[in-house]
Coordinates of C-alpha atoms in Angstrom, one line a residue:
X566 CA -5.0 20.7 -102.6
X567 CA -3.3 22.0 -105.8
X568 CA -4.1 20.2 -109.1
X569 CA -5.4 17.0 -107.6
X570 CA -8.7 17.4 -105.8
X571 CA -10.2 14.7 -103.7
X572 CA -13.8 13.9 -104.4
X573 CA -13.9 12.4 -100.9
X574 CA -13.3 15.9 -99.5
X575 CA -16.9 16.6 -100.0
X576 CA -17.6 13.8 -97.4
X577 CA -15.7 15.4 -94.5
X578 CA -17.3 16.9 -91.5
X579 CA -20.8 15.4 -91.3
X580 CA -21.7 13.4 -89.0
X581 CA -33.8 9.6 -82.1
X582 CA -38.6 7.7 -81.9
X583 CA -37.5 7.0 -78.8
X584 CA -33.8 6.4 -79.1
X585 CA -32.0 3.3 -77.9
X586 CA -28.9 3.8 -75.9
X587 CA -25.9 1.6 -74.9
X588 CA -24.0 3.5 -72.2
X589 CA -21.8 0.6 -71.2
X590 CA -20.1 0.8 -74.6
X591 CA -18.6 4.2 -74.0
X592 CA -15.4 4.1 -72.0
X593 CA -14.3 7.2 -70.0
X594 CA -16.9 9.5 -71.7
X595 CA -20.1 11.0 -70.4
X596 CA -23.2 9.5 -71.8
X597 CA -25.9 11.7 -73.1
X598 CA -28.7 9.2 -73.5
X599 CA -29.3 6.7 -70.7
X600 CA -30.7 3.3 -71.2
X601 CA -34.0 2.7 -69.4
X602 CA -34.8 -0.3 -67.4
X603 CA -37.0 -2.9 -69.1
X604 CA -40.4 -1.4 -69.7
X605 CA -42.5 -4.5 -69.3
X606 CA -43.2 -4.0 -65.6
X607 CA -43.6 -0.3 -65.5
X608 CA -46.7 1.3 -64.1
X609 CA -49.5 1.9 -66.6
X610 CA -51.2 5.4 -66.9
X611 CA -53.1 5.0 -70.1
X612 CA -54.5 2.2 -72.4
X613 CA -54.9 2.2 -76.1
X614 CA -58.2 0.5 -77.0
X615 CA -59.1 -0.5 -80.6
X616 CA -62.8 -1.2 -81.2
X617 CA -64.2 -3.4 -84.0
X618 CA -65.5 -1.4 -87.0
X619 CA -69.2 -2.1 -86.2
X620 CA -68.9 -0.9 -82.6
X621 CA -70.4 2.5 -81.7
X622 CA -67.2 3.4 -79.8
X623 CA -65.3 3.1 -83.1
X624 CA -66.9 6.3 -84.4
X625 CA -68.4 8.1 -81.4
X626 CA -66.3 9.7 -78.7
X627 CA -69.3 10.0 -76.4
X628 CA -69.8 6.2 -76.7
X629 CA -66.1 5.6 -76.0
X630 CA -66.3 7.9 -73.0
X631 CA -69.3 6.0 -71.6
X632 CA -67.6 2.6 -72.2
X633 CA -64.5 3.7 -70.3
X634 CA -66.6 4.8 -67.3
X635 CA -68.5 1.5 -67.4
X636 CA -65.3 -0.5 -67.4
X637 CA -63.9 1.6 -64.6
X638 CA -67.0 1.0 -62.5
X639 CA -66.7 -2.8 -62.9
X640 CA -63.0 -2.8 -62.0
X641 CA -63.1 -0.2 -59.2
X642 CA -60.9 2.3 -61.2
X643 CA -61.5 5.8 -62.5
X644 CA -61.3 5.5 -66.3
X645 CA -61.9 8.3 -68.7
X646 CA -61.7 8.9 -72.5
X647 CA -58.6 10.9 -73.3
X648 CA -58.6 11.3 -77.1
X649 CA -59.0 9.5 -80.3
X650 CA -55.8 8.5 -82.2
X651 CA -55.0 8.8 -85.8
X652 CA -55.6 5.1 -86.3
X653 CA -59.1 5.4 -84.9
X654 CA -58.2 3.7 -81.6
X655 CA -59.0 5.4 -78.3
X656 CA -56.7 6.5 -75.6
X657 CA -58.1 5.8 -72.1
X658 CA -56.8 7.6 -69.1
X659 CA -56.6 5.3 -66.0
X660 CA -56.7 8.3 -63.6
X661 CA -53.5 7.2 -61.8
X662 CA -50.6 4.9 -62.3
X663 CA -51.8 1.3 -61.9
X664 CA -49.7 -1.6 -60.8
X665 CA -49.4 -4.7 -62.9
X666 CA -52.3 -6.5 -61.4
X667 CA -54.7 -3.6 -61.4
X668 CA -53.9 -2.7 -65.0
X669 CA -54.3 -6.4 -66.0
X670 CA -57.8 -6.4 -64.4
X671 CA -58.8 -3.3 -66.4
X672 CA -57.4 -4.7 -69.7
X673 CA -59.2 -8.0 -69.0
X674 CA -62.5 -6.1 -68.8
X675 CA -61.9 -4.6 -72.2
X676 CA -60.8 -7.9 -73.7
X677 CA -64.0 -9.5 -72.5
X678 CA -66.0 -7.1 -74.6
X679 CA -66.7 -8.5 -78.1
X680 CA -66.7 -5.0 -79.5
X681 CA -63.0 -4.5 -78.5
X682 CA -60.5 -5.6 -81.1
X683 CA -57.4 -5.0 -78.9
X684 CA -56.3 -3.2 -75.8
X685 CA -52.6 -2.5 -75.0
X686 CA -50.8 -0.3 -72.5
X687 CA -49.6 3.1 -73.7
X688 CA -45.9 2.3 -73.1
X689 CA -42.7 4.3 -73.0
X690 CA -40.1 4.1 -75.7
X691 CA -36.6 5.4 -75.7
X692 CA -33.8 6.7 -78.0
X693 CA -31.1 4.3 -79.2
X694 CA -27.8 6.2 -79.3
X695 CA -24.7 6.8 -77.2
X696 CA -22.2 9.6 -77.6
X697 CA -18.5 10.0 -76.6
X698 CA -17.1 13.3 -75.5
X699 CA -14.8 13.7 -78.6
X700 CA -15.2 16.1 -81.5
X701 CA -12.0 15.5 -83.5
X702 CA -13.1 12.7 -85.9
X703 CA -13.4 14.2 -89.3
X704 CA -14.3 11.4 -91.7
X705 CA -17.4 9.5 -92.6
X706 CA -16.0 6.0 -93.0
X707 CA -19.5 4.7 -92.9
X708 CA -20.3 6.1 -96.3
X709 CA -17.2 5.1 -98.4
X710 CA -14.6 3.0 -96.7
X711 CA -14.0 -0.2 -98.6
X712 CA -14.0 -2.5 -95.6
X713 CA -17.4 -1.7 -94.0
X714 CA -18.7 1.5 -95.6
X715 CA -22.0 1.4 -97.4
X716 CA -20.6 2.3 -100.8
X717 CA -22.7 5.5 -101.0
X718 CA -20.6 7.8 -103.3
X719 CA -20.9 5.3 -106.2
X720 CA -24.7 5.6 -105.8
X721 CA -24.8 9.4 -106.1
X722 CA -24.5 9.2 -109.9
X723 CA -28.0 7.6 -109.9
X724 CA -29.7 9.7 -107.2
X725 CA -29.2 12.2 -104.4
X726 CA -32.7 12.1 -102.8
X727 CA -34.0 15.1 -104.7
X728 CA -37.8 15.5 -104.3
X729 CA -38.0 12.8 -101.7
X730 CA -39.4 13.5 -98.2
X731 CA -38.1 11.7 -95.1
X732 CA -39.8 12.0 -91.7
X733 CA -37.5 11.7 -88.7
X734 CA -39.8 10.6 -85.8
X735 CA -37.5 11.4 -82.9
X736 CA -36.6 14.2 -80.5
X737 CA -37.2 17.0 -82.9
X738 CA -34.7 19.3 -84.5
X739 CA -32.2 21.9 -83.3
X740 CA -31.0 24.4 -86.0
X741 CA -27.8 23.4 -87.8
X742 CA -26.4 25.1 -90.9
X743 CA -25.7 21.8 -92.5
X744 CA -29.4 20.8 -92.3
X745 CA -31.4 24.0 -92.5
X746 CA -31.7 24.1 -96.3
X747 CA -33.3 20.6 -96.3
X748 CA -35.6 20.8 -93.3
X749 CA -39.4 21.5 -93.7
X750 CA -41.9 22.2 -91.0
X751 CA -42.8 19.2 -88.8
X752 CA -45.0 18.7 -85.7
X753 CA -44.5 18.2 -82.0
X754 CA -46.7 15.2 -81.0
X755 CA -45.6 15.0 -77.3
X756 CA -48.9 15.4 -75.5
X757 CA -47.5 15.5 -71.9
X758 CA -46.2 19.0 -71.1
X759 CA -43.6 17.6 -68.7
X760 CA -42.2 15.3 -71.3
X761 CA -42.4 17.9 -73.9
X762 CA -40.1 20.2 -71.8
X763 CA -41.1 23.2 -73.9
X764 CA -43.9 24.8 -71.8
X765 CA -46.8 23.0 -73.5
X766 CA -48.1 19.9 -75.2
X767 CA -48.7 19.2 -78.8
X768 CA -48.1 22.1 -81.3
X769 CA -46.7 22.8 -84.7
X770 CA -43.2 23.6 -83.4
X771 CA -41.0 20.5 -83.8
X772 CA -37.9 22.3 -82.3
X773 CA -35.9 20.2 -79.8
X774 CA -35.7 22.1 -76.5
X775 CA -33.5 19.4 -75.0
X776 CA -34.3 16.1 -73.3
X777 CA -32.0 16.4 -70.3
X778 CA -33.1 14.7 -67.1
X779 CA -32.3 14.9 -63.4
X780 CA -31.6 11.9 -61.4
X781 CA -34.8 10.0 -60.5
X782 CA -36.9 12.5 -62.5
X783 CA -38.5 9.8 -64.6
X784 CA -39.5 7.4 -61.8
X785 CA -38.1 3.9 -61.7
X786 CA -37.1 3.7 -65.3
X787 CA -34.2 6.1 -65.5
X788 CA -31.9 7.9 -65.0
X789 CA -29.7 7.0 -62.1
X790 CA -27.7 10.1 -62.6
X791 CA -28.3 13.5 -64.2
X792 CA -28.1 13.5 -68.0
X793 CA -27.6 16.2 -70.6
X794 CA -29.6 16.7 -73.8
X795 CA -28.9 14.2 -76.6
X796 CA -30.1 16.2 -79.7
X797 CA -30.7 12.7 -81.0
X798 CA -33.1 13.7 -83.8
X799 CA -30.6 16.2 -85.2
X800 CA -27.9 13.6 -85.3
X801 CA -30.1 11.1 -87.1
X802 CA -31.3 13.8 -89.6
X803 CA -27.7 14.7 -90.4
X804 CA -26.9 11.1 -91.5
X805 CA -29.8 11.2 -93.9
X806 CA -29.6 14.6 -95.4
X807 CA -26.9 17.0 -94.2
X808 CA -25.4 19.0 -97.0
X809 CA -22.7 21.6 -97.3
X810 CA -19.2 21.6 -98.8
X811 CA -17.8 19.9 -95.7
X812 CA -20.6 17.5 -95.0
X813 CA -22.9 15.2 -96.8
X814 CA -25.7 13.0 -95.7
X815 CA -26.6 9.9 -97.7
X816 CA -29.6 11.6 -99.5
X817 CA -28.2 15.1 -99.3
X818 CA -30.9 16.6 -101.6
X819 CA -33.8 15.0 -99.8
X820 CA -36.2 16.9 -97.5
X821 CA -36.2 16.1 -93.8
X822 CA -39.3 16.6 -91.7
X823 CA -38.8 16.5 -87.9
X824 CA -41.7 14.8 -86.1
X825 CA -41.2 15.1 -82.4
X826 CA -42.3 12.2 -80.1
X827 CA -39.3 11.9 -77.7
X828 CA -38.6 14.3 -74.8
X829 CA -37.9 14.0 -71.1
X830 CA -38.3 10.4 -70.0
X831 CA -38.8 9.1 -73.6
X832 CA -42.1 9.0 -75.5
X833 CA -45.4 7.1 -75.5
X834 CA -46.9 4.6 -77.8
X835 CA -50.0 6.8 -78.4
X836 CA -47.9 9.8 -79.4
X837 CA -45.7 7.7 -81.7
X838 CA -48.8 6.1 -83.3
X839 CA -50.2 9.5 -84.2
X840 CA -46.8 10.7 -85.5
X841 CA -46.6 7.7 -87.8
X842 CA -50.1 8.3 -89.1
X843 CA -49.6 12.1 -89.6
X844 CA -46.1 11.8 -91.1
X845 CA -47.3 9.4 -93.8
X846 CA -50.2 11.6 -94.7
X847 CA -53.0 10.2 -92.5
X848 CA -55.5 12.1 -90.5
X849 CA -55.0 12.7 -86.8
X850 CA -57.9 14.4 -84.9
X851 CA -57.0 17.9 -83.8
X852 CA -53.9 18.2 -85.9
X853 CA -53.6 20.1 -89.2
X854 CA -53.0 17.9 -92.2
X855 CA -49.4 17.3 -93.2
X856 CA -48.6 19.4 -96.3
X857 CA -45.5 17.3 -96.9
X858 CA -46.3 13.6 -96.4
X859 CA -43.2 11.5 -96.2
X860 CA -42.0 8.8 -98.5
X861 CA -39.8 7.3 -95.8
X862 CA -40.2 7.2 -92.0
X863 CA -37.2 6.8 -89.8
X864 CA -37.8 5.5 -86.2
X865 CA -34.6 5.2 -84.3
X866 CA -36.4 4.3 -81.1
X867 CA -37.8 1.4 -79.2
X868 CA -38.8 -0.4 -76.0
X869 CA -39.1 -3.9 -74.8
X870 CA -42.0 -6.2 -75.5
X871 CA -44.1 -7.5 -78.4
X872 CA -45.3 -5.3 -81.2
X873 CA -48.6 -4.0 -79.9
X874 CA -51.7 -4.0 -82.2
X875 CA -51.9 -0.2 -82.0
X876 CA -48.4 0.4 -83.3
X877 CA -48.9 -2.3 -85.9
X878 CA -52.1 -0.6 -87.2
X879 CA -50.3 2.7 -87.5
X880 CA -47.4 1.2 -89.4
X881 CA -49.8 -0.7 -91.7
X882 CA -51.6 2.6 -92.5
X883 CA -48.3 4.3 -93.3
X884 CA -47.2 1.5 -95.6
X885 CA -50.6 1.4 -97.3
X886 CA -50.1 5.1 -98.0
X887 CA -46.8 4.2 -99.8
X888 CA -44.3 5.1 -97.1
X889 CA -41.3 2.8 -96.2
X890 CA -40.9 2.5 -92.4
X891 CA -37.3 2.0 -91.2
X892 CA -36.7 1.1 -87.5
X893 CA -33.7 0.5 -85.3
X894 CA -33.2 -3.1 -84.1
X895 CA -32.2 -2.0 -80.5
X896 CA -29.0 -1.8 -78.5
X897 CA -29.3 -4.6 -75.9
X898 CA -27.2 -7.3 -77.6
X899 CA -30.3 -9.4 -77.5
X900 CA -32.8 -10.9 -79.9
X901 CA -34.6 -8.1 -81.6
X902 CA -37.8 -10.2 -81.5
X903 CA -38.3 -8.9 -77.9
X904 CA -38.3 -5.2 -78.9
X905 CA -41.0 -2.9 -80.3
X906 CA -41.3 -1.6 -83.1
X907 CA -38.3 -3.7 -84.4
X908 CA -40.5 -6.8 -84.2
X909 CA -43.4 -5.2 -86.0
X910 CA -44.4 -6.4 -89.5
X911 CA -44.1 -4.1 -92.6
X912 CA -40.9 -2.4 -91.3
X913 CA -37.3 -2.6 -92.3
X914 CA -35.4 -3.6 -89.1
X915 CA -31.8 -2.5 -89.0
X916 CA -28.9 -3.9 -87.0
X917 CA -25.6 -2.1 -86.6
X918 CA -22.1 -2.9 -87.7
X919 CA -18.8 -1.6 -86.6
X920 CA -15.9 -0.1 -88.7
X921 CA -14.4 -3.6 -89.2
X922 CA -17.7 -5.0 -90.5
X923 CA -18.6 -7.0 -87.4
X924 CA -22.0 -6.9 -85.8
X925 CA -21.5 -4.1 -83.2
X926 CA -21.2 -5.4 -79.7
X927 CA -24.4 -3.6 -78.5
X928 CA -26.6 -4.4 -81.5
X929 CA -29.6 -6.6 -81.3
X930 CA -29.8 -9.5 -83.7
X931 CA -32.0 -12.3 -84.8
X932 CA -34.3 -13.6 -87.5
X933 CA -36.4 -10.5 -87.6
X934 CA -33.4 -8.3 -88.6
X935 CA -33.7 -7.4 -92.3
X936 CA -30.4 -5.6 -93.0
X937 CA -27.3 -4.3 -91.3
X938 CA -25.8 -0.8 -91.7
X939 CA -23.0 1.1 -90.1
X940 CA -23.8 2.0 -86.5
X941 CA -20.3 2.6 -85.2
X942 CA -18.5 1.4 -82.0
X943 CA -17.1 4.3 -79.9
X944 CA -15.9 1.8 -77.2
X945 CA -13.1 1.1 -79.6
X946 CA -12.5 4.7 -80.5
X947 CA -14.7 7.7 -81.1
X948 CA -13.2 7.8 -84.6
X949 CA -15.1 4.5 -85.2
X950 CA -18.5 6.2 -84.3
X951 CA -20.9 7.8 -86.7
X952 CA -20.1 11.5 -87.2
X953 CA -23.1 13.8 -87.7
X954 CA -24.7 17.1 -86.9
X955 CA -25.3 18.0 -83.3
X956 CA -25.5 20.9 -80.7
X957 CA -23.1 21.7 -77.9
X958 CA -25.8 22.6 -75.4
X959 CA -26.0 20.5 -72.3
X960 CA -29.6 21.4 -71.6
X961 CA -30.9 24.1 -73.9
X962 CA -29.6 24.6 -77.5
X963 CA -26.2 26.4 -77.7
X964 CA -23.8 26.4 -80.7
X965 CA -24.0 23.8 -83.5
X966 CA -21.3 21.2 -83.7
X967 CA -20.6 17.6 -84.7
X968 CA -20.1 14.5 -82.6
X969 CA -19.7 10.8 -83.0
X970 CA -22.5 8.6 -81.7
X971 CA -23.0 4.8 -81.9
X972 CA -26.1 2.7 -81.9
X973 CA -28.8 1.1 -84.1
X974 CA -30.2 4.6 -84.0
X975 CA -27.3 5.6 -86.2
X976 CA -27.7 2.5 -88.5
X977 CA -31.3 3.0 -89.2
X978 CA -30.9 6.5 -90.9
X979 CA -28.3 4.9 -93.3
X980 CA -31.1 2.7 -94.6
X981 CA -33.7 5.6 -94.6
X982 CA -31.3 7.6 -96.6
X983 CA -30.8 4.7 -99.1
X984 CA -34.5 4.4 -99.4
X985 CA -34.7 8.1 -100.2
X986 CA -32.3 7.5 -103.1
X987 CA -34.4 4.7 -104.3
X988 CA -37.6 6.8 -104.3
X989 CA -35.9 9.4 -106.4
X990 CA -34.6 6.9 -108.9
X991 CA -38.0 5.2 -109.1
X992 CA -40.9 7.3 -107.8
X993 CA -43.4 4.5 -108.3
X994 CA -41.4 2.1 -106.1
X995 CA -43.4 0.4 -103.3
X996 CA -42.3 -0.2 -99.7
X997 CA -42.1 -3.9 -100.4
X998 CA -39.8 -3.3 -103.4
X999 CA -37.6 -1.0 -101.4
X1000 CA -37.1 -3.7 -98.7
X1001 CA -36.6 -6.5 -101.2
X1002 CA -34.1 -4.5 -103.3
X1003 CA -32.0 -3.4 -100.3
X1004 CA -31.8 -7.0 -99.0
X1005 CA -31.1 -8.7 -102.4
X1006 CA -28.3 -6.3 -103.1
X1007 CA -26.6 -6.5 -99.7
X1008 CA -23.1 -7.9 -99.4
X1009 CA -21.8 -10.3 -96.7
X1010 CA -20.5 -8.7 -93.6
X1011 CA -16.7 -8.6 -93.9
X1012 CA -16.5 -9.4 -90.1
X1013 CA -18.5 -11.8 -87.9
X1014 CA -22.1 -11.8 -86.9
X1015 CA -23.5 -14.0 -84.2
X1016 CA -27.3 -14.4 -83.9
X1017 CA -28.4 -13.2 -87.3
X1018 CA -27.8 -9.9 -89.1
X1019 CA -30.4 -10.1 -91.9
X1020 CA -29.3 -10.1 -95.5
X1021 CA -25.9 -8.6 -94.7
X1022 CA -24.3 -5.2 -95.0
X1023 CA -26.4 -2.7 -97.1
X1024 CA -24.7 -1.6 -100.3
X1025 CA -26.0 1.6 -101.8
X1026 CA -24.3 1.4 -105.2
X1027 CA -25.5 -2.2 -105.8
X1028 CA -29.0 -1.2 -104.8
X1029 CA -29.1 1.8 -107.1
X1030 CA -27.5 -0.3 -109.9
X1031 CA -24.0 1.2 -109.5
X1032 CA -20.8 -0.8 -109.6
X1033 CA -19.7 -2.6 -106.4
X1034 CA -17.0 -4.5 -108.2
X1035 CA -13.3 -3.5 -108.1
X1036 CA -12.7 -0.6 -110.5
X1037 CA -12.3 -1.5 -114.1
X1038 CA -9.7 0.0 -116.5
X1039 CA -6.0 -0.1 -116.8
X1040 CA -4.5 -1.0 -113.4
X1041 CA -0.9 -0.3 -112.3
X1042 CA 0.2 -2.0 -109.0
X1043 CA 3.3 -1.8 -106.8
X1044 CA 3.5 -4.8 -104.4
X1045 CA 6.9 -4.1 -103.1
X1046 CA 6.8 -3.7 -99.3
X1047 CA 8.1 -0.3 -97.9
X1048 CA 8.7 -0.1 -94.2
X1049 CA 7.2 2.9 -92.3
X1050 CA 9.3 3.7 -89.2
X1051 CA 8.1 6.0 -86.5
X1052 CA 8.2 9.8 -87.1
X1053 CA 9.2 9.2 -90.7
X1054 CA 7.9 10.0 -94.2
X1055 CA 8.3 7.3 -96.9
X1056 CA 7.2 7.0 -100.5
X1057 CA 6.4 4.1 -102.9
X1058 CA 6.8 4.9 -106.6
X1059 CA 4.7 3.6 -109.5
X1060 CA 5.5 4.2 -113.1
X1061 CA 2.5 4.8 -115.4
X1062 CA 3.0 4.3 -119.1
X1063 CA 0.9 4.1 -122.2
X1064 CA -1.9 6.4 -120.9
X1065 CA -2.3 9.4 -123.2
X1066 CA -3.6 12.8 -122.0
X1067 CA -4.6 13.6 -118.5
X1068 CA -5.6 11.3 -115.7
X1069 CA -9.4 10.7 -115.1
X1070 CA -11.7 12.7 -112.9
X1071 CA -12.3 9.6 -110.9
X1072 CA -8.8 8.1 -110.5
X1073 CA -9.0 5.1 -108.1
X1074 CA -6.2 4.6 -105.6
X1075 CA -6.2 1.3 -103.8
X1076 CA -4.2 1.2 -100.6
X1077 CA -3.2 -1.7 -98.4
X1078 CA -1.0 -0.6 -95.5
X1079 CA -0.4 -2.9 -92.5
X1080 CA 0.1 -0.8 -89.4
X1081 CA -0.9 -0.9 -85.8
X1082 CA -2.8 2.3 -84.7
X1083 CA -3.6 3.7 -88.1
X1084 CA -4.4 7.1 -86.6
X1085 CA -0.6 7.7 -86.7
X1086 CA -0.6 7.8 -90.5
X1087 CA -1.1 10.6 -93.1
X1088 CA -1.4 9.3 -96.6
X1089 CA -1.0 11.3 -99.8
X1090 CA -1.0 10.7 -103.5
X1091 CA 1.6 12.6 -105.5
X1092 CA 1.2 13.1 -109.3
X1093 CA 4.1 13.1 -111.8
X1094 CA 4.1 17.0 -111.7
X1095 CA 4.4 17.1 -107.9
X1096 CA 0.8 18.0 -107.2
X1097 CA -0.5 16.2 -104.1
X1098 CA -3.7 15.4 -102.4
X1099 CA -4.3 14.0 -98.9
X1100 CA -6.1 10.7 -98.9
X1101 CA -6.1 10.2 -95.1
X1102 CA -5.0 12.5 -92.3
X1103 CA -3.7 11.6 -88.8
X1104 CA -6.1 11.1 -85.9
X1105 CA -5.2 10.7 -82.3
X1106 CA -8.4 8.8 -81.7
X1107 CA -8.3 6.2 -84.5
X1108 CA -6.6 3.2 -82.8
X1109 CA -7.7 0.5 -85.2
X1110 CA -5.2 -1.5 -87.3
X1111 CA -4.4 -1.2 -91.0
X1112 CA -5.6 1.0 -93.8
X1113 CA -7.3 -1.1 -96.5
X1114 CA -9.3 1.2 -98.7
X1115 CA -10.0 2.6 -102.2
X1116 CA -9.9 6.4 -102.6
X1117 CA -11.2 8.4 -105.5
X1118 CA -9.6 11.6 -106.6
X1119 CA -10.2 14.1 -109.4
X1120 CA -6.8 14.0 -111.2
X1121 CA -8.1 15.5 -114.5
X1122 CA -5.7 18.4 -114.1
X1123 CA -2.5 16.4 -114.4
X1124 CA -0.9 14.2 -117.1
X1125 CA -1.5 10.5 -116.5
X1126 CA 1.8 9.0 -117.7
X1127 CA 4.9 9.4 -115.4
X1128 CA 5.9 8.4 -111.9
X1129 CA 3.3 8.6 -109.3
X1130 CA 4.0 8.2 -105.6
X1131 CA 2.1 7.1 -102.5
X1132 CA 3.6 9.2 -99.7
X1133 CA 3.0 8.0 -96.1
X1134 CA 4.0 9.9 -92.9
X1135 CA 4.1 8.2 -89.5
X1136 CA 3.5 11.2 -87.2
X1137 CA 3.8 9.5 -83.8
X1138 CA 6.0 7.1 -81.9
X1139 CA 5.1 3.6 -80.6
X1140 CA 3.5 1.9 -83.6
X1141 CA 5.1 0.8 -87.0
X1142 CA 4.1 -1.0 -90.1
X1143 CA 4.7 -1.1 -93.9
X1144 CA 3.1 -0.4 -97.3
X1145 CA 2.0 -3.8 -98.4
X1146 CA 0.8 -2.7 -101.9
X1147 CA -1.0 0.0 -103.7
X1148 CA -2.5 0.6 -107.1
X1149 CA -3.8 3.2 -109.6
X1150 CA -6.8 2.4 -111.9
X1151 CA -7.2 4.7 -115.0

C-alpha cells in the first residue's frame, strides 16, 4: 500500500437463541437455517409453571412434584416434576406430546389454582439467519459505509469494548482464529440429548457440534429437506467481537461468552430462561455459578406468540442484575408484536436494514421495534449481506471461514456490540440508559421503512459522543464529471494548496460515483508523490448502483500540497457511469 495506508484495511475480512431464518430471500443458494412453521399449534411436551411466593410449591420440589401428579390425576394425564428453573418456576413433564385441547385442559387446571401465578407451554424457538453460498465478499459495509453503515470506526476513539462481557445465547461456538482470543468459557443449556446433538444434555462445554437436520427429523415444524449446520452463534459472535489484522467486530476488545440453547430442531423456552438467568449472574439449580456474568446479552432467536410470563421473568431478572438484553425482531416481514422474545418488555428489539438503508424485505417491524441496524439482504447480492466468522463444515466442524448471512439475527449483534462500547465508556450505565441513548442518537433511515423501524438507524459515533457530521477542516472538491467507459482506467485531479507539511493520519476522501453495477469498479487515491491506496476493490457479486461513501486513510507519510488524483478502473463490460464529484478534507 506504499506510503498511504488505509485505516479501513483493518475492517476487511470479518464477517443464533434460536435463530430466525428467511430462506425465501436467498436466490439460487442453499439455505443453512430453515424457517419453522408457526409454533402456536405445535404439540406440547412440557409446561412452565410459576407459583406465587407464598405457595409451598415455590420452594419445595417435593410439593411441586405432588402438585403435578394431582393435576395429572384430575385431567387424565401423566404429569411429573422435571426440574426447577433459574427463575424459580417449575418445568412440568406431560409424559407425552399433548394436542392443543389436552394441553389446554392441563393448563386450565393449573390456572384454576390460586397458588399458580402463571403457566405457559415450553415452546420451541429458532435461529434468525440465512446464508448464501458465496465467500468472496471482503468488506464490512455495515460498519462504515456512509449510506447505511453504523458509523462504528468513529466510535472506536471512545471505546473498543475492553473489559466488557457479552453473552451470545445461541448455538454455541466453533473455534475460529479471529475470535479465540476474546472467547471465555460458557455453558451448554440444551437439556434434551437429541437436540444437543453432542452425545449428552447440559454440560460446561458450549462448543457447537452442528445443528444439521434430516428431512422430517423435527416433526411437523421443519425441515422439509435436509439442512446443513448453520454455525449461527459463531457468526453472531464475530459481528460483536472478532479481532485480527483482517477482521474487526464492533467491540473487538470485548469478551464473548457462548451460551448454548439452540441445537437440532431449535431450542426450548425453559432452556433459554435458564440461560438468560445464568448468563447475567443468576443462580440456576444444578449449574455452577457463572464466573463471568455478562453486561450484555444477545439473543438472535425467536418464535411466534406472545411473550410468556416465564421468559419475561428471566429477562426482568437479568435487567435487574444490570445486563442489557438485545433481541432480534424476527424475519417474517410481519409485526414483531407477534413474536417472542421480541415482544417482551425490558429488551432492545432490533429490526434489520439493507445496504441502501431500507428496512430489509424480511425484517419484522412495528411499534415494539426500538432500533434498526444493518442486517443485510443477500437476495440482492451476497456482497450486501453481513460478513462474519463461520465454519465450512456441513455437519461437524471443519475448517474456519467467513460467509455473508442476512437476518435480524445479524442486526441484533450490531446493537449488542454498540452496548458493549457504552459499558466500557461508562461502567455505571444502566440498561435503561443504554436503550435510551442508542435510540436518541439514531439517525433517520436513508431509505424507506413501512410499518415502523423504531428510532431509526443506530449510529455508534453519535451514541459514544463522536462526530457524525461531515468532516470538518479544509475541504478541496472537484465537481467536474469524468466518464468511466468499460474496461478503462480514468483519473480526476485535485490541486491542494496552502496546506503545510504532511497530510493528516485521518485524511477523509468523499466519493460520489454514479455507476450501475458498482462491483465493476476499483477506486484508488493517488498522492502527489505517486503513492496510492485502494479505497474499493472490484467484486463480481456487488450488483448495487453507485458508490457514495467517505473513506479514511492514513496519509501522514506524504506531503499534503500538490496534485492528488482519484483513480477509477472499470474492470468489466456491460455497465458504465461517471465520477460525479469527490473531495479531500484536511
